Coordinates of N, CA, C and O in Angstrom, one line a residue:
M1 N -50.7 88.3 34.5 CA -49.7 87.4 34.8 C -48.6 88.0 35.8 O -48.2 87.4 36.7
M2 N -48.3 89.3 35.5 CA -47.3 90.0 36.3 C -47.8 90.2 37.7 O -47.1 90.0 38.7
M3 N -49.1 90.5 37.9 CA -49.7 90.6 39.2 C -49.7 89.3 40.0 O -49.5 89.3 41.2
H4 N -50.0 88.2 39.3 CA -49.9 86.9 39.9 C -48.5 86.6 40.5 O -48.4 86.1 41.6
R5 N -47.5 87.0 39.7 CA -46.1 86.8 40.1 C -45.8 87.6 41.4 O -45.2 87.2 42.3
R6 N -46.3 88.9 41.3 CA -46.1 89.8 42.5 C -46.7 89.2 43.7 O -46.2 89.2 44.8
L7 N -48.0 88.8 43.6 CA -48.7 88.3 44.8 C -48.1 87.0 45.3 O -47.9 86.8 46.5
F8 N -47.6 86.1 44.4 CA -47.0 84.9 44.8 C -45.7 85.2 45.6 O -45.5 84.6 46.7
Q9 N -44.9 86.1 45.1 CA -43.7 86.5 45.7 C -43.9 87.2 47.1 O -43.3 86.9 48.1
L10 N -45.0 88.0 47.1 CA -45.3 88.7 48.3 C -45.7 87.7 49.4 O -45.1 87.8 50.5
F11 N -46.5 86.7 49.1 CA -47.0 85.8 50.1 C -45.9 84.8 50.6 O -45.8 84.6 51.8
W12 N -45.1 84.3 49.7 CA -44.0 83.4 50.2 C -43.0 84.2 50.9 O -42.4 83.7 51.9
G13 N -42.7 85.5 50.5 CA -41.8 86.3 51.2 C -42.3 86.6 52.7 O -41.5 86.5 53.6
L14 N -43.5 86.9 52.8 CA -44.1 87.2 54.1 C -44.1 85.9 55.0 O -43.8 86.0 56.2
G15 N -44.5 84.8 54.4 CA -44.5 83.5 55.1 C -43.1 83.2 55.6 O -42.9 82.7 56.7
L16 N -42.1 83.3 54.7 CA -40.7 83.0 55.1 C -40.2 84.0 56.2 O -39.4 83.6 57.0
Y17 N -40.6 85.2 56.1 CA -40.3 86.2 57.1 C -40.7 85.8 58.5 O -40.0 85.8 59.5
G18 N -42.0 85.3 58.6 CA -42.5 84.8 59.8 C -41.8 83.6 60.3 O -41.5 83.5 61.5
F19 N -41.4 82.7 59.4 CA -40.7 81.5 59.8 C -39.3 81.9 60.3 O -38.8 81.3 61.3
S20 N -38.6 82.8 59.7 CA -37.3 83.3 60.1 C -37.4 83.9 61.5 O -36.5 83.7 62.3
M21 N -38.4 84.6 61.8 CA -38.6 85.1 63.2 C -38.8 84.0 64.2 O -38.2 84.1 65.3
A22 N -39.5 83.0 63.8 CA -39.7 81.8 64.7 C -38.3 81.1 65.0 O -38.1 80.7 66.1
L23 N -37.5 81.0 64.0 CA -36.2 80.5 64.2 C -35.4 81.3 65.2 O -34.7 80.7 66.1
M24 N -35.4 82.6 65.1 CA -34.7 83.4 66.1 C -35.3 83.3 67.5 O -34.5 83.4 68.5
L25 N -36.6 83.2 67.5 CA -37.2 83.1 68.8 C -36.8 81.8 69.5 O -36.5 81.8 70.7
R26 N -36.8 80.7 68.7 CA -36.4 79.4 69.3 C -34.9 79.4 69.7 O -34.5 78.7 70.6
A27 N -34.1 80.1 69.0 CA -32.7 80.1 69.3 C -32.4 80.8 70.7 O -31.5 80.5 71.4
N28 N -33.3 81.8 71.0 CA -33.2 82.4 72.3 C -31.9 83.1 72.6 O -31.3 83.0 73.7
L29 N -31.3 83.7 71.6 CA -30.0 84.4 71.7 C -30.1 85.9 71.5 O -29.1 86.6 71.4
G30 N -31.3 86.4 71.4 CA -31.5 87.8 71.2 C -32.3 88.0 69.9 O -32.1 87.3 68.9
L31 N -33.2 89.0 69.9 CA -34.0 89.3 68.8 C -33.8 90.6 68.2 O -33.1 91.5 68.8
D32 N -34.3 90.9 67.0 CA -34.2 92.2 66.4 C -35.1 93.2 67.2 O -35.9 92.7 68.0
P33 N -34.8 94.5 67.1 CA -35.5 95.4 68.0 C -37.0 95.3 68.0 O -37.6 95.3 69.1
W34 N -37.7 95.2 66.9 CA -39.2 95.1 66.9 C -39.6 93.9 67.6 O -40.6 93.9 68.3
D35 N -38.9 92.8 67.4 CA -39.3 91.5 68.0 C -39.1 91.5 69.5 O -39.7 90.8 70.3
V36 N -38.0 92.3 69.9 CA -37.9 92.5 71.4 C -39.1 93.1 72.0 O -39.6 92.8 73.0
L37 N -39.6 94.1 71.3 CA -40.8 94.8 71.7 C -42.0 93.8 71.7 O -42.8 93.8 72.6
H38 N -42.2 93.1 70.6 CA -43.3 92.1 70.5 C -43.3 91.1 71.6 O -44.3 90.8 72.3
Q39 N -42.1 90.6 71.9 CA -41.9 89.6 73.0 C -42.2 90.2 74.4 O -42.8 89.6 75.2
G40 N -41.8 91.5 74.6 CA -42.1 92.1 75.8 C -43.6 92.5 76.0 O -44.1 92.4 77.1
V41 N -44.3 92.8 74.9 CA -45.7 93.2 75.0 C -46.6 92.0 75.1 O -47.7 92.0 75.8
A42 N -46.3 90.9 74.4 CA -47.2 89.8 74.3 C -47.8 89.3 75.6 O -49.0 89.1 75.7
P43 N -47.0 89.0 76.6 CA -47.6 88.4 77.9 C -48.5 89.5 78.6 O -49.4 89.1 79.3
R44 N -48.2 90.7 78.4 CA -49.0 91.8 79.0 C -50.4 91.9 78.4 O -51.3 92.4 79.0
L45 N -50.5 91.5 77.1 CA -51.7 91.5 76.4 C -52.5 90.2 76.5 O -53.6 90.1 76.1
G46 N -51.7 89.2 76.9 CA -52.3 87.8 76.9 C -52.5 87.2 75.5 O -53.3 86.4 75.3
L47 N -51.7 87.7 74.6 CA -51.7 87.2 73.2 C -50.5 86.3 72.9 O -49.5 86.4 73.6
S48 N -50.6 85.6 71.8 CA -49.4 84.8 71.3 C -48.5 85.9 70.7 O -48.8 87.0 70.5
F49 N -47.2 85.4 70.5 CA -46.2 86.3 69.9 C -46.7 86.8 68.5 O -46.7 88.0 68.2
G50 N -47.2 85.9 67.7 CA -47.6 86.2 66.4 C -48.8 87.2 66.3 O -48.8 88.1 65.5
M51 N -49.8 87.0 67.2 CA -50.9 87.9 67.2 C -50.5 89.2 67.7 O -51.1 90.3 67.3
T52 N -49.5 89.3 68.6 CA -49.0 90.6 69.0 C -48.3 91.3 67.9 O -48.4 92.5 67.7
V53 N -47.5 90.5 67.1 CA -46.9 91.1 65.9 C -48.0 91.8 65.0 O -47.8 92.9 64.5
N54 N -49.0 91.0 64.7 CA -50.1 91.5 63.9 C -50.8 92.8 64.5 O -51.1 93.8 63.8
L55 N -51.0 92.7 65.8 CA -51.7 93.9 66.5 C -50.8 95.1 66.4 O -51.3 96.2 66.1
I56 N -49.6 95.0 66.7 CA -48.7 96.2 66.7 C -48.5 96.7 65.3 O -48.5 97.9 65.1
G57 N -48.5 95.8 64.3 CA -48.5 96.2 62.9 C -49.7 97.1 62.6 O -49.6 98.1 61.9
A58 N -50.9 96.7 63.1 CA -52.1 97.5 62.8 C -52.0 98.8 63.5 O -52.5 99.8 63.0
V59 N -51.5 98.8 64.7 CA -51.4 100.1 65.5 C -50.4 101.0 64.8 O -50.7 102.2 64.6
V60 N -49.3 100.5 64.3 CA -48.3 101.3 63.6 C -48.9 101.9 62.3 O -48.7 103.0 61.9
L61 N -49.8 101.0 61.7 CA -50.4 101.5 60.4 C -51.3 102.7 60.7 O -51.4 103.6 59.8
L62 N -51.9 102.8 61.9 CA -52.7 104.0 62.2 C -51.9 105.2 62.3 O -52.4 106.3 62.0
L63 N -50.6 105.1 62.6 CA -49.7 106.3 62.6 C -49.4 106.8 61.3 O -48.8 107.9 61.1
W64 N -49.7 106.0 60.2 CA -49.5 106.5 58.9 C -50.4 107.7 58.5 O -50.1 108.5 57.7
W65 N -51.6 107.7 59.2 CA -52.6 108.7 58.8 C -52.1 110.1 58.9 O -52.2 110.9 57.9
P66 N -51.5 110.5 60.1 CA -51.0 111.9 60.1 C -49.8 112.1 59.3 O -49.5 113.3 58.9
L67 N -49.1 111.1 58.8 CA -48.0 111.2 58.0 C -48.3 111.2 56.5 O -47.5 111.3 55.6
R68 N -49.6 110.9 56.2 CA -50.2 110.9 54.9 C -49.5 109.8 54.0 O -49.2 110.0 52.8
Q69 N -49.3 108.7 54.6 CA -48.8 107.5 53.9 C -50.0 106.7 53.4 O -51.0 106.7 54.0
R70 N -49.8 106.1 52.2 CA -50.9 105.3 51.7 C -50.5 103.8 51.6 O -49.4 103.5 51.0
P71 N -51.2 103.0 52.3 CA -50.9 101.5 52.3 C -51.2 100.9 51.0 O -52.1 101.4 50.2
G72 N -50.5 99.8 50.7 CA -50.8 99.0 49.5 C -51.3 97.6 50.0 O -51.4 97.4 51.2
I73 N -51.6 96.8 49.1 CA -52.1 95.4 49.4 C -51.0 94.7 50.2 O -51.3 93.9 51.1
G74 N -49.8 95.0 49.9 CA -48.7 94.3 50.6 C -48.6 94.8 52.1 O -48.2 94.0 52.9
T75 N -49.0 96.0 52.3 CA -49.0 96.5 53.7 C -50.0 95.8 54.5 O -49.8 95.3 55.7
V76 N -51.2 95.6 54.0 CA -52.3 94.9 54.7 C -51.9 93.4 54.9 O -52.1 92.9 56.0
C77 N -51.4 92.8 53.9 CA -51.0 91.4 54.0 C -49.9 91.2 55.0 O -49.8 90.2 55.7
N78 N -49.0 92.2 55.1 CA -47.9 92.1 56.0 C -48.5 92.0 57.5 O -48.0 91.2 58.3
I79 N -49.5 92.8 57.7 CA -50.1 92.8 59.1 C -50.7 91.4 59.4 O -50.6 91.0 60.5
V80 N -51.3 90.8 58.4 CA -52.0 89.5 58.7 C -51.2 88.3 58.6 O -51.3 87.4 59.4
V81 N -50.2 88.3 57.6 CA -49.5 87.0 57.3 C -48.4 86.8 58.2 O -48.2 85.6 58.7
I82 N -47.5 87.8 58.5 CA -46.3 87.5 59.2 C -46.5 86.9 60.6 O -46.0 85.9 61.0
G83 N -47.4 87.6 61.4 CA -47.6 87.1 62.7 C -48.2 85.7 62.7 O -47.9 84.8 63.6
T84 N -49.1 85.5 61.8 CA -49.8 84.2 61.7 C -48.7 83.1 61.3 O -48.7 82.0 61.9
A85 N -47.8 83.4 60.4 CA -46.7 82.5 60.0 C -45.8 82.2 61.2 O -45.3 81.1 61.4
V86 N -45.6 83.2 62.0 CA -44.7 83.0 63.2 C -45.4 82.0 64.1 O -44.7 81.0 64.6
D87 N -46.6 82.2 64.5 CA -47.3 81.2 65.4 C -47.4 79.8 64.8 O -47.1 78.9 65.6
L88 N -47.7 79.7 63.5 CA -47.7 78.3 62.9 C -46.3 77.7 63.0 O -46.2 76.5 63.2
S89 N -45.3 78.5 62.7 CA -43.9 78.0 62.7 C -43.5 77.5 64.1 O -42.8 76.5 64.3
L90 N -43.9 78.3 65.1 CA -43.5 78.0 66.5 C -44.2 76.7 66.9 O -43.7 76.0 67.8
M91 N -45.4 76.4 66.4 CA -46.0 75.1 66.7 C -45.3 73.9 66.1 O -45.4 72.8 66.7
L92 N -44.5 74.1 65.0 CA -43.9 73.0 64.4 C -42.4 72.9 64.8 O -41.8 71.8 64.7
L93 N -41.8 74.0 65.1 CA -40.3 74.0 65.4 C -40.1 73.5 66.8 O -40.6 74.1 67.8
P94 N -39.2 72.6 67.0 CA -38.8 72.2 68.4 C -37.8 73.2 69.0 O -37.3 74.0 68.2
V95 N -37.5 73.1 70.2 CA -36.5 73.9 70.9 C -35.2 73.3 70.6 O -34.9 72.1 70.9
P96 N -34.2 74.1 70.0 CA -32.9 73.5 69.6 C -32.1 73.1 70.9 O -32.2 73.9 71.9
E97 N -31.4 72.0 70.8 CA -30.6 71.6 71.9 C -29.1 71.9 71.7 O -28.6 71.6 70.6
G98 N -28.5 72.5 72.7 CA -27.0 72.8 72.6 C -26.8 74.1 71.9 O -27.6 74.6 71.1
H99 N -25.6 74.7 72.3 CA -25.3 76.1 71.8 C -25.1 76.1 70.3 O -25.4 77.0 69.6
A100 N -24.5 75.0 69.8 CA -24.2 74.9 68.3 C -25.5 75.0 67.5 O -25.6 75.8 66.5
M101 N -26.5 74.3 67.9 CA -27.8 74.3 67.2 C -28.5 75.6 67.3 O -29.0 76.1 66.4
R102 N -28.4 76.2 68.5 CA -29.0 77.5 68.7 C -28.4 78.6 67.9 O -29.1 79.4 67.3
F103 N -27.1 78.6 67.8 CA -26.4 79.6 66.9 C -26.7 79.3 65.4 O -26.8 80.2 64.6
A104 N -26.8 78.0 65.1 CA -27.2 77.7 63.7 C -28.5 78.2 63.3 O -28.8 78.8 62.3
W105 N -29.5 78.1 64.3 CA -30.9 78.5 64.0 C -30.9 80.1 64.0 O -31.6 80.6 63.2
L106 N -30.1 80.7 64.8 CA -30.0 82.1 64.8 C -29.5 82.6 63.5 O -30.0 83.5 62.8
G107 N -28.4 82.0 63.0 CA -27.8 82.4 61.7 C -28.7 82.2 60.6 O -28.9 83.1 59.7
A108 N -29.4 81.0 60.6 CA -30.4 80.8 59.5 C -31.5 81.7 59.6 O -32.0 82.2 58.5
G109 N -32.0 82.1 60.8 CA -33.1 83.0 60.9 C -32.7 84.4 60.4 O -33.5 85.0 59.7
I110 N -31.5 84.9 60.6 CA -31.1 86.2 60.2 C -31.0 86.2 58.6 O -31.5 87.1 58.0
V111 N -30.4 85.2 58.1 CA -30.2 85.1 56.6 C -31.5 85.0 55.9 O -31.8 85.8 54.9
L112 N -32.4 84.1 56.4 CA -33.7 84.0 55.8 C -34.6 85.2 55.9 O -35.4 85.6 55.1
N113 N -34.4 85.9 57.1 CA -35.1 87.2 57.3 C -34.8 88.2 56.2 O -35.6 88.9 55.7
G114 N -33.5 88.3 55.9 CA -33.0 89.3 54.9 C -33.5 88.9 53.5 O -33.9 89.8 52.8
I115 N -33.5 87.6 53.2 CA -34.0 87.2 51.9 C -35.4 87.4 51.8 O -35.9 87.9 50.8
A116 N -36.2 87.1 52.8 CA -37.6 87.3 52.8 C -38.0 88.8 52.7 O -38.9 89.1 52.0
G117 N -37.2 89.6 53.4 CA -37.5 91.1 53.3 C -37.3 91.5 51.9 O -38.1 92.3 51.4
G118 N -36.2 91.1 51.2 CA -35.9 91.5 49.9 C -37.0 91.0 48.9 O -37.4 91.7 48.0
A119 N -37.6 89.8 49.2 CA -38.7 89.2 48.4 C -40.0 90.0 48.5 O -40.6 90.4 47.5
Y120 N -40.4 90.3 49.7 CA -41.7 91.0 49.8 C -41.6 92.4 49.5 O -42.6 93.0 48.9
I121 N -40.5 93.1 49.7 CA -40.3 94.5 49.3 C -40.2 94.5 47.8 O -40.8 95.4 47.1
G122 N -39.5 93.5 47.2 CA -39.3 93.5 45.8 C -40.5 93.2 45.0 O -40.6 93.6 43.8
A123 N -41.5 92.7 45.6 CA -42.8 92.5 45.0 C -43.5 93.8 44.6 O -44.3 93.8 43.7
G124 N -43.1 94.9 45.3 CA -43.6 96.2 44.9 C -45.1 96.4 45.1 O -45.7 97.2 44.4
L125 N -45.7 95.8 46.2 CA -47.1 96.0 46.5 C -47.4 96.7 47.8 O -48.4 96.6 48.3
G126 N -46.4 97.5 48.2 CA -46.6 98.3 49.4 C -45.6 97.9 50.5 O -45.4 96.7 50.7
P127 N -45.1 98.8 51.2 CA -44.1 98.5 52.3 C -44.9 98.0 53.6 O -46.1 98.1 53.7
G128 N -44.1 97.3 54.4 CA -44.7 96.9 55.7 C -45.0 98.2 56.6 O -44.5 99.3 56.3
P129 N -45.9 98.0 57.6 CA -46.3 99.2 58.4 C -45.1 99.8 59.1 O -45.0 101.1 59.2
R130 N -44.1 99.1 59.5 CA -43.0 99.6 60.2 C -42.0 100.4 59.2 O -41.5 101.4 59.6
D131 N -41.8 99.8 58.0 CA -41.0 100.5 57.0 C -41.7 101.8 56.6 O -41.1 102.8 56.4
G132 N -43.0 101.7 56.4 CA -43.8 102.9 56.0 C -43.7 104.0 57.0 O -43.7 105.2 56.7
L133 N -43.7 103.6 58.3 CA -43.6 104.6 59.4 C -42.3 105.4 59.2 O -42.2 106.6 59.4
M134 N -41.2 104.7 59.0 CA -39.9 105.3 58.8 C -39.9 106.2 57.6 O -39.5 107.4 57.7
T135 N -40.4 105.8 56.4 CA -40.3 106.6 55.2 C -41.2 107.8 55.4 O -40.9 108.9 54.9
G136 N -42.4 107.6 56.1 CA -43.3 108.7 56.4 C -42.6 109.8 57.2 O -42.8 111.0 56.9
F137 N -41.9 109.4 58.3 CA -41.2 110.4 59.1 C -40.2 111.1 58.3 O -40.0 112.3 58.4
C138 N -39.4 110.4 57.5 CA -38.4 111.0 56.7 C -39.0 112.1 55.7 O -38.4 113.2 55.6
R139 N -40.1 111.7 55.1 CA -40.7 112.7 54.2 C -41.2 113.9 54.9 O -41.1 115.0 54.4
R140 N -41.8 113.7 56.0 CA -42.5 114.8 56.7 C -41.4 115.7 57.5 O -41.7 116.9 57.6
T141 N -40.3 115.1 57.9 CA -39.4 115.9 58.7 C -38.2 116.4 57.9 O -37.5 117.3 58.3
G142 N -37.9 115.7 56.8 CA -36.7 116.0 56.0 C -35.5 115.4 56.5 O -34.4 115.7 56.0
L143 N -35.6 114.6 57.6 CA -34.4 114.0 58.2 C -34.0 112.8 57.3 O -34.8 112.1 56.7
P144 N -32.6 112.5 57.3 CA -32.2 111.3 56.5 C -32.7 110.0 57.1 O -32.9 109.9 58.3
V145 N -32.8 109.0 56.2 CA -33.3 107.7 56.6 C -32.4 107.1 57.8 O -33.0 106.5 58.7
K146 N -31.1 107.2 57.7 CA -30.3 106.6 58.7 C -30.6 107.1 60.1 O -30.5 106.4 61.1
W147 N -30.9 108.4 60.3 CA -31.2 109.0 61.6 C -32.6 108.5 62.1 O -32.8 108.1 63.2
V148 N -33.6 108.6 61.2 CA -34.9 108.2 61.5 C -35.0 106.7 61.9 O -35.5 106.3 62.9
R149 N -34.4 105.8 61.0 CA -34.4 104.4 61.2 C -33.7 104.1 62.6 O -34.2 103.3 63.4
T150 N -32.5 104.7 62.8 CA -31.8 104.4 64.0 C -32.6 104.9 65.3 O -32.6 104.1 66.3
G151 N -33.2 106.0 65.2 CA -34.0 106.5 66.3 C -35.2 105.6 66.6 O -35.4 105.3 67.8
I152 N -35.9 105.2 65.6 CA -37.0 104.3 65.8 C -36.5 102.9 66.4 O -37.1 102.4 67.4
E153 N -35.5 102.4 65.8 CA -35.0 101.1 66.3 C -34.5 101.1 67.8 O -34.8 100.2 68.5
I154 N -33.8 102.2 68.1 CA -33.3 102.3 69.5 C -34.5 102.5 70.4 O -34.5 101.9 71.5
G155 N -35.5 103.3 70.1 CA -36.6 103.5 70.9 C -37.4 102.2 71.1 O -37.8 101.9 72.3
V156 N -37.7 101.5 70.0 CA -38.4 100.2 70.1 C -37.6 99.2 71.0 O -38.2 98.5 71.8
L157 N -36.3 99.1 70.7 CA -35.5 98.2 71.5 C -35.5 98.5 73.0 O -35.6 97.6 73.8
A158 N -35.4 99.8 73.3 CA -35.4 100.2 74.7 C -36.7 99.8 75.4 O -36.7 99.2 76.5
V159 N -37.8 100.1 74.8 CA -39.1 99.8 75.4 C -39.3 98.3 75.5 O -39.7 97.8 76.6
G160 N -38.9 97.5 74.5 CA -39.0 96.1 74.5 C -38.2 95.5 75.6 O -38.6 94.5 76.3
W161 N -37.0 96.0 75.7 CA -36.0 95.4 76.8 C -36.6 95.7 78.2 O -36.6 94.8 79.0
L162 N -37.1 96.9 78.4 CA -37.7 97.2 79.7 C -38.9 96.4 80.0 O -39.2 96.1 81.2
L163 N -39.6 95.9 79.0 CA -40.8 95.0 79.2 C -40.4 93.6 79.3 O -41.3 92.7 79.4
G164 N -39.1 93.3 79.1 CA -38.7 91.9 79.3 C -38.3 91.1 78.0 O -38.1 89.9 78.1
G165 N -38.3 91.8 76.9 CA -37.9 91.2 75.7 C -36.4 90.7 75.7 O -35.6 91.3 76.5
T166 N -36.1 89.7 74.9 CA -34.7 89.1 74.9 C -33.8 90.0 74.0 O -33.9 90.1 72.8
V167 N -32.7 90.5 74.7 CA -31.7 91.2 74.0 C -30.4 90.5 74.2 O -30.1 90.0 75.3
G168 N -29.6 90.2 73.2 CA -28.4 89.4 73.3 C -27.6 89.5 72.1 O -27.7 90.4 71.2
V169 N -26.7 88.5 71.9 CA -25.8 88.5 70.7 C -26.6 88.5 69.4 O -26.1 89.0 68.4
G170 N -27.7 87.8 69.4 CA -28.6 87.8 68.2 C -29.0 89.2 67.8 O -29.1 89.5 66.6
T171 N -29.3 90.1 68.8 CA -29.7 91.4 68.5 C -28.6 92.2 67.8 O -28.8 92.9 66.8
M172 N -27.4 92.0 68.3 CA -26.2 92.7 67.7 C -25.9 92.1 66.3 O -25.6 92.8 65.4
A173 N -26.0 90.8 66.2 CA -25.7 90.1 64.9 C -26.7 90.6 63.8 O -26.4 90.8 62.7
Y174 N -28.0 90.7 64.2 CA -29.0 91.1 63.3 C -28.8 92.6 62.9 O -28.8 92.9 61.7
A175 N -28.5 93.4 63.8 CA -28.2 94.8 63.5 C -27.0 95.0 62.5 O -27.0 95.8 61.7
A176 N -26.0 94.1 62.7 CA -24.8 94.3 61.9 C -24.9 93.7 60.5 O -24.1 94.1 59.6
T177 N -25.8 92.8 60.3 CA -25.8 92.0 59.0 C -27.1 92.2 58.2 O -27.0 92.0 57.0
I178 N -28.2 92.6 58.8 CA -29.5 92.5 58.1 C -29.5 93.5 56.9 O -30.0 93.2 55.8
G179 N -28.9 94.7 57.1 CA -28.9 95.6 56.0 C -28.1 95.1 54.8 O -28.6 95.3 53.6
W180 N -27.0 94.5 55.0 CA -26.2 93.9 54.0 C -26.9 92.8 53.2 O -26.9 92.8 52.0
I181 N -27.6 92.0 54.0 CA -28.3 90.8 53.3 C -29.5 91.4 52.5 O -29.7 91.0 51.3
V182 N -30.3 92.3 53.0 CA -31.4 92.9 52.2 C -30.9 93.6 51.0 O -31.4 93.5 49.9
H183 N -29.8 94.3 51.2 CA -29.2 95.1 50.1 C -28.9 94.2 48.9 O -29.1 94.6 47.7
H184 N -28.3 93.0 49.2 CA -28.0 92.1 48.1 C -29.1 91.2 47.6 O -29.1 90.8 46.5
A185 N -30.1 91.0 48.5 CA -31.3 90.2 48.1 C -32.3 91.0 47.2 O -32.9 90.5 46.3
L186 N -32.4 92.3 47.5 CA -33.5 93.1 46.9 C -33.3 93.2 45.4 O -34.3 93.1 44.7
P187 N -32.1 93.5 44.8 CA -32.1 93.5 43.4 C -32.5 92.2 42.7 O -33.0 92.2 41.6
F188 N -32.2 91.1 43.3 CA -32.5 89.8 42.7 C -34.0 89.6 42.7 O -34.5 89.0 41.7
F189 N -34.8 90.1 43.7 CA -36.2 89.8 43.8 C -37.1 91.0 43.3 O -38.3 90.8 43.2
T190 N -36.5 92.1 43.0 CA -37.3 93.3 42.5 C -37.9 93.0 41.1 O -37.2 92.6 40.2
I191 N -39.2 93.1 41.1 CA -40.0 92.9 39.9 C -40.2 94.2 39.2 O -40.9 95.1 39.7
A192 N -39.6 94.4 38.1 CA -39.7 95.7 37.4 C -41.1 95.9 36.8 O -41.7 94.9 36.3
P193 N -41.6 97.1 36.8 CA -42.9 97.3 36.1 C -42.8 97.0 34.6 O -41.8 97.2 34.0
P194 N -43.9 96.6 34.0 CA -43.9 96.3 32.6 C -43.6 97.6 31.8 O -44.0 98.7 32.1
Q195 N -42.8 97.5 30.7 CA -42.4 98.6 29.9 C -43.6 99.0 28.9 O -44.2 98.1 28.3
R196 N -43.9 100.2 28.9 CA -44.9 100.7 28.0 C -44.3 100.9 26.6 O -43.2 101.5 26.5
P197 N -45.0 100.6 25.5 CA -44.5 100.8 24.2 C -44.3 102.3 24.0 O -45.2 103.1 24.4
A198 N -43.2 102.7 23.4 CA -43.0 104.1 23.1 C -43.9 104.6 22.0 O -44.3 103.9 21.1
L199 N -44.4 105.9 22.2 CA -45.3 106.5 21.2 C -44.5 107.0 20.0 O -43.4 107.6 20.2
T200 N -45.0 106.8 18.9 CA -44.3 107.2 17.7 C -45.1 108.2 16.9 O -46.3 108.3 17.1

């Protein structure tokens, strides 16, 4: 029963994560660093945005091997589900009209992204490929998370921007708020492992 709950939370969290990304894309006010990269790479590969998300996730997962990271079922599902959910959501979502609606979609996208991140991480079935890359580098180099995360995000953002990805107020808003949202969402969604009876 506990595994069923974990899987259910994992899949709705990943699906919501993809939907939140589609909201930010439709708002067209700036994306988070990884999505700036995805947007810049997609037309050069001739793929949809979502399929580019999945492909880059798979490539990042290959970088786990020299870092001796072990993927979980959540890692594999992350690669398959999020990008697919983005493409499906983009097919259903209209382009918002007017600045007020665009900013509303941006705000909703960021908040839902943080909640979704807390949900799929809280399921405890393995980190996403990008998160695992960060923790792998931290473990192998001994550098603190804040330096490694910042270095990866800046590098990804710079490459994506040079390739034509959208950088704007949404990028800054995401950077300023996503950590706080995930921080508060994660304790609510974390599923604790079952307690083993004490030996007497």
